mmCIF file of the C-alpha atoms, coordinates in Angstrom:
data_MODEL
# 
_entry.id   MODEL 
# 
loop_
_atom_site.group_PDB 
_atom_site.id 
_atom_site.type_symbol 
_atom_site.label_atom_id 
_atom_site.label_alt_id 
_atom_site.label_comp_id 
_atom_site.label_asym_id 
_atom_site.label_entity_id 
_atom_site.label_seq_id 
_atom_site.pdbx_PDB_ins_code 
_atom_site.Cartn_x 
_atom_site.Cartn_y 
_atom_site.Cartn_z 
_atom_site.occupancy 
_atom_site.B_iso_or_equiv 
_atom_site.pdbx_formal_charge 
_atom_site.auth_seq_id 
_atom_site.auth_comp_id 
_atom_site.auth_asym_id 
_atom_site.auth_atom_id 
_atom_site.pdbx_PDB_model_num 
ATOM 1   C CA . MET A 1 1   ? 0.000   0.000   0.000   1.00 0.00 ? 1   MET A CA 1 
ATOM 2   C CA . ASN A 1 2   ? 1.485   3.365   -0.946  1.00 0.00 ? 2   ASN A CA 1 
ATOM 3   C CA . TYR A 1 3   ? 0.664   6.967   -1.754  1.00 0.00 ? 3   TYR A CA 1 
ATOM 4   C CA . THR A 1 4   ? 2.422   9.181   -4.252  1.00 0.00 ? 4   THR A CA 1 
ATOM 5   C CA . TYR A 1 5   ? 2.426   12.896  -3.547  1.00 0.00 ? 5   TYR A CA 1 
ATOM 6   C CA . HIS A 1 6   ? 2.590   15.381  -6.424  1.00 0.00 ? 6   HIS A CA 1 
ATOM 7   C CA . LEU A 1 7   ? 2.251   18.505  -4.326  1.00 0.00 ? 7   LEU A CA 1 
ATOM 8   C CA . GLU A 1 8   ? 0.250   21.134  -6.230  1.00 0.00 ? 8   GLU A CA 1 
ATOM 9   C CA . GLU A 1 9   ? 2.259   24.064  -4.898  1.00 0.00 ? 9   GLU A CA 1 
ATOM 10  C CA . VAL A 1 10  ? 5.526   22.327  -5.836  1.00 0.00 ? 10  VAL A CA 1 
ATOM 11  C CA . ASN A 1 11  ? 4.253   21.635  -9.357  1.00 0.00 ? 11  ASN A CA 1 
ATOM 12  C CA . LYS A 1 12  ? 3.274   25.298  -9.743  1.00 0.00 ? 12  LYS A CA 1 
ATOM 13  C CA . PHE A 1 13  ? 6.731   26.279  -8.507  1.00 0.00 ? 13  PHE A CA 1 
ATOM 14  C CA . LEU A 1 14  ? 8.391   23.939  -11.011 1.00 0.00 ? 14  LEU A CA 1 
ATOM 15  C CA . ALA A 1 15  ? 6.260   25.406  -13.793 1.00 0.00 ? 15  ALA A CA 1 
ATOM 16  C CA . THR A 1 16  ? 7.807   28.845  -13.169 1.00 0.00 ? 16  THR A CA 1 
ATOM 17  C CA . GLY A 1 17  ? 10.902  27.652  -15.015 1.00 0.00 ? 17  GLY A CA 1 
ATOM 18  C CA . LYS A 1 18  ? 13.264  27.173  -12.087 1.00 0.00 ? 18  LYS A CA 1 
ATOM 19  C CA . SER A 1 19  ? 14.670  24.003  -13.626 1.00 0.00 ? 19  SER A CA 1 
ATOM 20  C CA . THR A 1 20  ? 17.250  23.567  -10.864 1.00 0.00 ? 20  THR A CA 1 
ATOM 21  C CA . ALA A 1 21  ? 14.342  22.849  -8.515  1.00 0.00 ? 21  ALA A CA 1 
ATOM 22  C CA . ARG A 1 22  ? 13.855  19.492  -10.186 1.00 0.00 ? 22  ARG A CA 1 
ATOM 23  C CA . ASN A 1 23  ? 16.787  18.083  -8.186  1.00 0.00 ? 23  ASN A CA 1 
ATOM 24  C CA . ASN A 1 24  ? 15.515  19.155  -4.781  1.00 0.00 ? 24  ASN A CA 1 
ATOM 25  C CA . ASN A 1 25  ? 15.944  15.877  -2.866  1.00 0.00 ? 25  ASN A CA 1 
ATOM 26  C CA . ARG A 1 26  ? 16.453  17.852  0.331   1.00 0.00 ? 26  ARG A CA 1 
ATOM 27  C CA . GLY A 1 27  ? 13.078  19.478  -0.238  1.00 0.00 ? 27  GLY A CA 1 
ATOM 28  C CA . TRP A 1 28  ? 11.383  16.101  -0.580  1.00 0.00 ? 28  TRP A CA 1 
ATOM 29  C CA . LYS A 1 29  ? 13.129  14.901  2.569   1.00 0.00 ? 29  LYS A CA 1 
ATOM 30  C CA . ALA A 1 30  ? 11.852  17.989  4.428   1.00 0.00 ? 30  ALA A CA 1 
ATOM 31  C CA . ALA A 1 31  ? 8.343   17.225  3.129   1.00 0.00 ? 31  ALA A CA 1 
ATOM 32  C CA . LEU A 1 32  ? 8.766   13.618  4.199   1.00 0.00 ? 32  LEU A CA 1 
ATOM 33  C CA . ILE A 1 33  ? 9.590   14.672  7.775   1.00 0.00 ? 33  ILE A CA 1 
ATOM 34  C CA . ILE A 1 34  ? 6.342   16.655  7.959   1.00 0.00 ? 34  ILE A CA 1 
ATOM 35  C CA . TYR A 1 35  ? 4.434   13.705  6.526   1.00 0.00 ? 35  TYR A CA 1 
ATOM 36  C CA . TYR A 1 36  ? 5.882   11.239  9.031   1.00 0.00 ? 36  TYR A CA 1 
ATOM 37  C CA . GLN A 1 37  ? 5.129   13.659  11.890  1.00 0.00 ? 37  GLN A CA 1 
ATOM 38  C CA . PHE A 1 38  ? 1.489   13.750  10.760  1.00 0.00 ? 38  PHE A CA 1 
ATOM 39  C CA . VAL A 1 39  ? 1.239   9.932   10.645  1.00 0.00 ? 39  VAL A CA 1 
ATOM 40  C CA . GLN A 1 40  ? 2.976   9.655   14.047  1.00 0.00 ? 40  GLN A CA 1 
ATOM 41  C CA . ASN A 1 41  ? 0.424   12.096  15.442  1.00 0.00 ? 41  ASN A CA 1 
ATOM 42  C CA . ALA A 1 42  ? -2.451  10.069  13.928  1.00 0.00 ? 42  ALA A CA 1 
ATOM 43  C CA . PHE A 1 43  ? -1.239  6.983   15.789  1.00 0.00 ? 43  PHE A CA 1 
ATOM 44  C CA . HIS A 1 44  ? -0.746  8.969   18.998  1.00 0.00 ? 44  HIS A CA 1 
ATOM 45  C CA . LYS A 1 45  ? -4.264  10.478  18.841  1.00 0.00 ? 45  LYS A CA 1 
ATOM 46  C CA . GLU A 1 46  ? -5.745  7.236   17.479  1.00 0.00 ? 46  GLU A CA 1 
ATOM 47  C CA . GLY A 1 47  ? -7.036  9.062   14.443  1.00 0.00 ? 47  GLY A CA 1 
ATOM 48  C CA . ASP A 1 48  ? -6.404  12.429  12.841  1.00 0.00 ? 48  ASP A CA 1 
ATOM 49  C CA . PRO A 1 49  ? -8.399  14.375  11.880  1.00 0.00 ? 49  PRO A CA 1 
ATOM 50  C CA . ASP A 1 50  ? -11.204 11.922  12.820  1.00 0.00 ? 50  ASP A CA 1 
ATOM 51  C CA . LYS A 1 51  ? -10.953 9.507   15.747  1.00 0.00 ? 51  LYS A CA 1 
ATOM 52  C CA . TRP A 1 52  ? -10.756 5.842   14.770  1.00 0.00 ? 52  TRP A CA 1 
ATOM 53  C CA . GLN A 1 53  ? -13.503 3.461   15.755  1.00 0.00 ? 53  GLN A CA 1 
ATOM 54  C CA . ALA A 1 54  ? -12.820 1.935   19.179  1.00 0.00 ? 54  ALA A CA 1 
ATOM 55  C CA . LEU A 1 55  ? -11.536 -1.606  19.557  1.00 0.00 ? 55  LEU A CA 1 
ATOM 56  C CA . LYS A 1 56  ? -14.245 -4.238  19.832  1.00 0.00 ? 56  LYS A CA 1 
ATOM 57  C CA . PRO A 1 57  ? -14.501 -6.157  23.128  1.00 0.00 ? 57  PRO A CA 1 
ATOM 58  C CA . ASP A 1 58  ? -13.479 -9.376  21.323  1.00 0.00 ? 58  ASP A CA 1 
ATOM 59  C CA . THR A 1 59  ? -10.299 -7.696  20.074  1.00 0.00 ? 59  THR A CA 1 
ATOM 60  C CA . ILE A 1 60  ? -9.423  -6.524  23.570  1.00 0.00 ? 60  ILE A CA 1 
ATOM 61  C CA . ARG A 1 61  ? -9.991  -10.034 25.017  1.00 0.00 ? 61  ARG A CA 1 
ATOM 62  C CA . ARG A 1 62  ? -7.910  -11.601 22.237  1.00 0.00 ? 62  ARG A CA 1 
ATOM 63  C CA . ARG A 1 63  ? -5.031  -9.209  22.882  1.00 0.00 ? 63  ARG A CA 1 
ATOM 64  C CA . ARG A 1 64  ? -5.088  -9.926  26.618  1.00 0.00 ? 64  ARG A CA 1 
ATOM 65  C CA . LYS A 1 65  ? -5.011  -13.702 26.020  1.00 0.00 ? 65  LYS A CA 1 
ATOM 66  C CA . GLY A 1 66  ? -2.380  -13.560 23.271  1.00 0.00 ? 66  GLY A CA 1 
ATOM 67  C CA . LYS A 1 67  ? 1.261   -14.574 23.367  1.00 0.00 ? 67  LYS A CA 1 
ATOM 68  C CA . ASN A 1 68  ? 2.467   -10.976 23.354  1.00 0.00 ? 68  ASN A CA 1 
ATOM 69  C CA . LYS A 1 69  ? 3.056   -10.066 27.014  1.00 0.00 ? 69  LYS A CA 1 
ATOM 70  C CA . ASN A 1 70  ? 3.652   -6.432  26.000  1.00 0.00 ? 70  ASN A CA 1 
ATOM 71  C CA . PHE A 1 71  ? 0.323   -6.061  24.188  1.00 0.00 ? 71  PHE A CA 1 
ATOM 72  C CA . SER A 1 72  ? -1.230  -2.639  23.726  1.00 0.00 ? 72  SER A CA 1 
ATOM 73  C CA . LEU A 1 73  ? -4.863  -1.596  23.880  1.00 0.00 ? 73  LEU A CA 1 
ATOM 74  C CA . LYS A 1 74  ? -4.082  1.355   21.620  1.00 0.00 ? 74  LYS A CA 1 
ATOM 75  C CA . ILE A 1 75  ? -5.813  1.104   18.261  1.00 0.00 ? 75  ILE A CA 1 
ATOM 76  C CA . LEU A 1 76  ? -3.610  -0.284  15.419  1.00 0.00 ? 76  LEU A CA 1 
ATOM 77  C CA . GLN A 1 77  ? -0.737  -0.742  17.873  1.00 0.00 ? 77  GLN A CA 1 
ATOM 78  C CA . ASP A 1 78  ? -0.926  -4.319  19.157  1.00 0.00 ? 78  ASP A CA 1 
ATOM 79  C CA . THR A 1 79  ? 2.707   -5.143  18.347  1.00 0.00 ? 79  THR A CA 1 
ATOM 80  C CA . GLY A 1 80  ? 3.847   -1.726  17.097  1.00 0.00 ? 80  GLY A CA 1 
ATOM 81  C CA . TYR A 1 81  ? 5.081   -3.148  13.767  1.00 0.00 ? 81  TYR A CA 1 
ATOM 82  C CA . LEU A 1 82  ? 2.547   -1.280  11.595  1.00 0.00 ? 82  LEU A CA 1 
ATOM 83  C CA . LYS A 1 83  ? 3.098   1.989   13.455  1.00 0.00 ? 83  LYS A CA 1 
ATOM 84  C CA . LYS A 1 84  ? 6.867   1.723   13.097  1.00 0.00 ? 84  LYS A CA 1 
ATOM 85  C CA . ALA A 1 85  ? 6.615   0.893   9.383   1.00 0.00 ? 85  ALA A CA 1 
ATOM 86  C CA . ALA A 1 86  ? 4.243   3.826   8.808   1.00 0.00 ? 86  ALA A CA 1 
ATOM 87  C CA . THR A 1 87  ? 6.190   6.399   10.828  1.00 0.00 ? 87  THR A CA 1 
ATOM 88  C CA . THR A 1 88  ? 9.869   5.492   10.539  1.00 0.00 ? 88  THR A CA 1 
ATOM 89  C CA . PRO A 1 89  ? 11.734  5.698   7.224   1.00 0.00 ? 89  PRO A CA 1 
ATOM 90  C CA . ASN A 1 90  ? 13.980  2.717   6.454   1.00 0.00 ? 90  ASN A CA 1 
ATOM 91  C CA . SER A 1 91  ? 12.346  0.531   9.094   1.00 0.00 ? 91  SER A CA 1 
ATOM 92  C CA . PRO A 1 92  ? 11.175  -2.978  8.189   1.00 0.00 ? 92  PRO A CA 1 
ATOM 93  C CA . GLY A 1 93  ? 7.931   -2.693  6.261   1.00 0.00 ? 93  GLY A CA 1 
ATOM 94  C CA . SER A 1 94  ? 8.540   0.955   5.297   1.00 0.00 ? 94  SER A CA 1 
ATOM 95  C CA . TYR A 1 95  ? 8.841   2.130   1.690   1.00 0.00 ? 95  TYR A CA 1 
ATOM 96  C CA . THR A 1 96  ? 9.972   5.543   0.435   1.00 0.00 ? 96  THR A CA 1 
ATOM 97  C CA . GLU A 1 97  ? 10.874  6.647   -3.071  1.00 0.00 ? 97  GLU A CA 1 
ATOM 98  C CA . ILE A 1 98  ? 11.887  10.186  -3.978  1.00 0.00 ? 98  ILE A CA 1 
ATOM 99  C CA . LYS A 1 99  ? 11.879  11.352  -7.594  1.00 0.00 ? 99  LYS A CA 1 
ATOM 100 C CA . PRO A 1 100 ? 12.499  14.854  -8.941  1.00 0.00 ? 100 PRO A CA 1 
ATOM 101 C CA . THR A 1 101 ? 8.809   15.833  -8.998  1.00 0.00 ? 101 THR A CA 1 
ATOM 102 C CA . GLN A 1 102 ? 7.174   13.474  -6.511  1.00 0.00 ? 102 GLN A CA 1 
ATOM 103 C CA . MET A 1 103 ? 7.621   11.296  -3.478  1.00 0.00 ? 103 MET A CA 1 
ATOM 104 C CA . THR A 1 104 ? 6.022   7.952   -2.736  1.00 0.00 ? 104 THR A CA 1 
ATOM 105 C CA . VAL A 1 105 ? 5.600   6.586   0.769   1.00 0.00 ? 105 VAL A CA 1 
ATOM 106 C CA . GLY A 1 106 ? 4.231   3.210   1.644   1.00 0.00 ? 106 GLY A CA 1 
ATOM 107 C CA . VAL A 1 107 ? 4.176   0.203   3.887   1.00 0.00 ? 107 VAL A CA 1 
ATOM 108 C CA . THR A 1 108 ? 4.619   -3.406  2.859   1.00 0.00 ? 108 THR A CA 1 
ATOM 109 C CA . VAL A 1 109 ? 2.808   -4.715  5.936   1.00 0.00 ? 109 VAL A CA 1 
ATOM 110 C CA . LYS A 1 110 ? 0.193   -7.133  4.570   1.00 0.00 ? 110 LYS A CA 1 
ATOM 111 C CA . TYR A 1 111 ? -2.536  -6.065  7.007   1.00 0.00 ? 111 TYR A CA 1 
ATOM 112 C CA . ALA A 1 112 ? -2.082  -2.307  6.442   1.00 0.00 ? 112 ALA A CA 1 
ATOM 113 C CA . ALA A 1 113 ? -4.631  -1.937  3.625   1.00 0.00 ? 113 ALA A CA 1 
ATOM 114 C CA . PRO A 1 114 ? -7.559  -3.592  5.453   1.00 0.00 ? 114 PRO A CA 1 
ATOM 115 C CA . HIS A 1 115 ? -6.986  -1.214  8.363   1.00 0.00 ? 115 HIS A CA 1 
ATOM 116 C CA . GLN A 1 116 ? -6.562  1.847   6.128   1.00 0.00 ? 116 GLN A CA 1 
ATOM 117 C CA . TYR A 1 117 ? -9.640  1.193   3.979   1.00 0.00 ? 117 TYR A CA 1 
ATOM 118 C CA . GLY A 1 118 ? -11.628 -1.248  6.120   1.00 0.00 ? 118 GLY A CA 1 
ATOM 119 C CA . SER A 1 119 ? -12.636 -4.787  5.201   1.00 0.00 ? 119 SER A CA 1 
ATOM 120 C CA . ALA A 1 120 ? -16.204 -6.033  5.418   1.00 0.00 ? 120 ALA A CA 1 
ATOM 121 C CA . LYS A 1 121 ? -14.959 -9.589  4.806   1.00 0.00 ? 121 LYS A CA 1 
ATOM 122 C CA . GLN A 1 122 ? -12.611 -9.403  7.816   1.00 0.00 ? 122 GLN A CA 1 
ATOM 123 C CA . ASN A 1 123 ? -14.995 -7.240  9.883   1.00 0.00 ? 123 ASN A CA 1 
ATOM 124 C CA . ILE A 1 124 ? -12.381 -4.469  10.165  1.00 0.00 ? 124 ILE A CA 1 
ATOM 125 C CA . PRO A 1 125 ? -13.536 -0.835  10.196  1.00 0.00 ? 125 PRO A CA 1 
ATOM 126 C CA . ALA A 1 126 ? -11.600 1.734   8.150   1.00 0.00 ? 126 ALA A CA 1 
ATOM 127 C CA . ARG A 1 127 ? -9.049  3.513   10.296  1.00 0.00 ? 127 ARG A CA 1 
ATOM 128 C CA . PRO A 1 128 ? -7.158  5.754   7.874   1.00 0.00 ? 128 PRO A CA 1 
ATOM 129 C CA . PHE A 1 129 ? -3.667  6.415   9.160   1.00 0.00 ? 129 PHE A CA 1 
ATOM 130 C CA . PHE A 1 130 ? -1.696  7.001   5.984   1.00 0.00 ? 130 PHE A CA 1 
ATOM 131 C CA . THR A 1 131 ? -3.384  9.735   3.950   1.00 0.00 ? 131 THR A CA 1 
ATOM 132 C CA . ALA A 1 132 ? -2.284  13.327  4.536   1.00 0.00 ? 132 ALA A CA 1 
ATOM 133 C CA . PRO A 1 133 ? -5.080  15.932  4.468   1.00 0.00 ? 133 PRO A CA 1 
ATOM 134 C CA . GLU A 1 134 ? -4.783  19.086  2.354   1.00 0.00 ? 134 GLU A CA 1 
ATOM 135 C CA . SER A 1 135 ? -3.389  21.157  5.250   1.00 0.00 ? 135 SER A CA 1 
ATOM 136 C CA . VAL A 1 136 ? -0.517  18.695  5.737   1.00 0.00 ? 136 VAL A CA 1 
ATOM 137 C CA . ARG A 1 137 ? 0.176   18.547  1.986   1.00 0.00 ? 137 ARG A CA 1 
ATOM 138 C CA . LYS A 1 138 ? 0.411   22.358  1.944   1.00 0.00 ? 138 LYS A CA 1 
ATOM 139 C CA . ASN A 1 139 ? 2.903   22.260  4.828   1.00 0.00 ? 139 ASN A CA 1 
ATOM 140 C CA . MET A 1 140 ? 4.887   19.626  2.937   1.00 0.00 ? 140 MET A CA 1 
ATOM 141 C CA . ALA A 1 141 ? 4.968   21.850  -0.154  1.00 0.00 ? 141 ALA A CA 1 
ATOM 142 C CA . THR A 1 142 ? 6.024   24.860  1.904   1.00 0.00 ? 142 THR A CA 1 
ATOM 143 C CA . ALA A 1 143 ? 8.902   22.864  3.382   1.00 0.00 ? 143 ALA A CA 1 
ATOM 144 C CA . TRP A 1 144 ? 9.927   21.737  -0.108  1.00 0.00 ? 144 TRP A CA 1 
ATOM 145 C CA . ILE A 1 145 ? 9.971   25.326  -1.444  1.00 0.00 ? 145 ILE A CA 1 
ATOM 146 C CA . GLN A 1 146 ? 11.812  26.683  1.625   1.00 0.00 ? 146 GLN A CA 1 
ATOM 147 C CA . GLU A 1 147 ? 14.468  24.005  1.214   1.00 0.00 ? 147 GLU A CA 1 
ATOM 148 C CA . PHE A 1 148 ? 14.865  24.958  -2.453  1.00 0.00 ? 148 PHE A CA 1 
ATOM 149 C CA . TYR A 1 149 ? 15.565  28.582  -1.503  1.00 0.00 ? 149 TYR A CA 1 
ATOM 150 C CA . ARG A 1 150 ? 18.004  27.502  1.240   1.00 0.00 ? 150 ARG A CA 1 
ATOM 151 C CA . GLN A 1 151 ? 20.096  25.766  -1.397  1.00 0.00 ? 151 GLN A CA 1 
ATOM 152 C CA . LEU A 1 152 ? 20.411  28.787  -3.688  1.00 0.00 ? 152 LEU A CA 1 
ATOM 153 C CA . PRO A 1 153 ? 23.812  30.437  -3.724  1.00 0.00 ? 153 PRO A CA 1 
ATOM 154 C CA . THR A 1 154 ? 23.868  33.736  -1.877  1.00 0.00 ? 154 THR A CA 1 
# 
């Protein structure tokens, strides 16, 4: 599961003819930091901007009886593997690709998509944790543009 971000403000900036901006890897990394902070916050708040549906009593019982002695009752954080993959670049299960005009972030955790989108078959409600709202995308674009200007010779 992955998302590719073509930030509108960045594309407008590129269209102004500043061709050197096409190699702004630092800008994409700055945008990536903002993105990961948003996802981290979503896990911390158990949903952002909307709260995730609470755990079902059966899920809570199953976690308490499971093999994992360090279980968590926080939503989407039973073992912490999904959270780490979604919030930590280069961690197992994490995927990041930066190209000149876009960045792609993703997780290779097999159960990520049913939790992101929900699954009627598996009786899992949608708990979106990986999609940045417009306000976050604008902050990402701002960081990208600021990093471009930081790199210009003075």
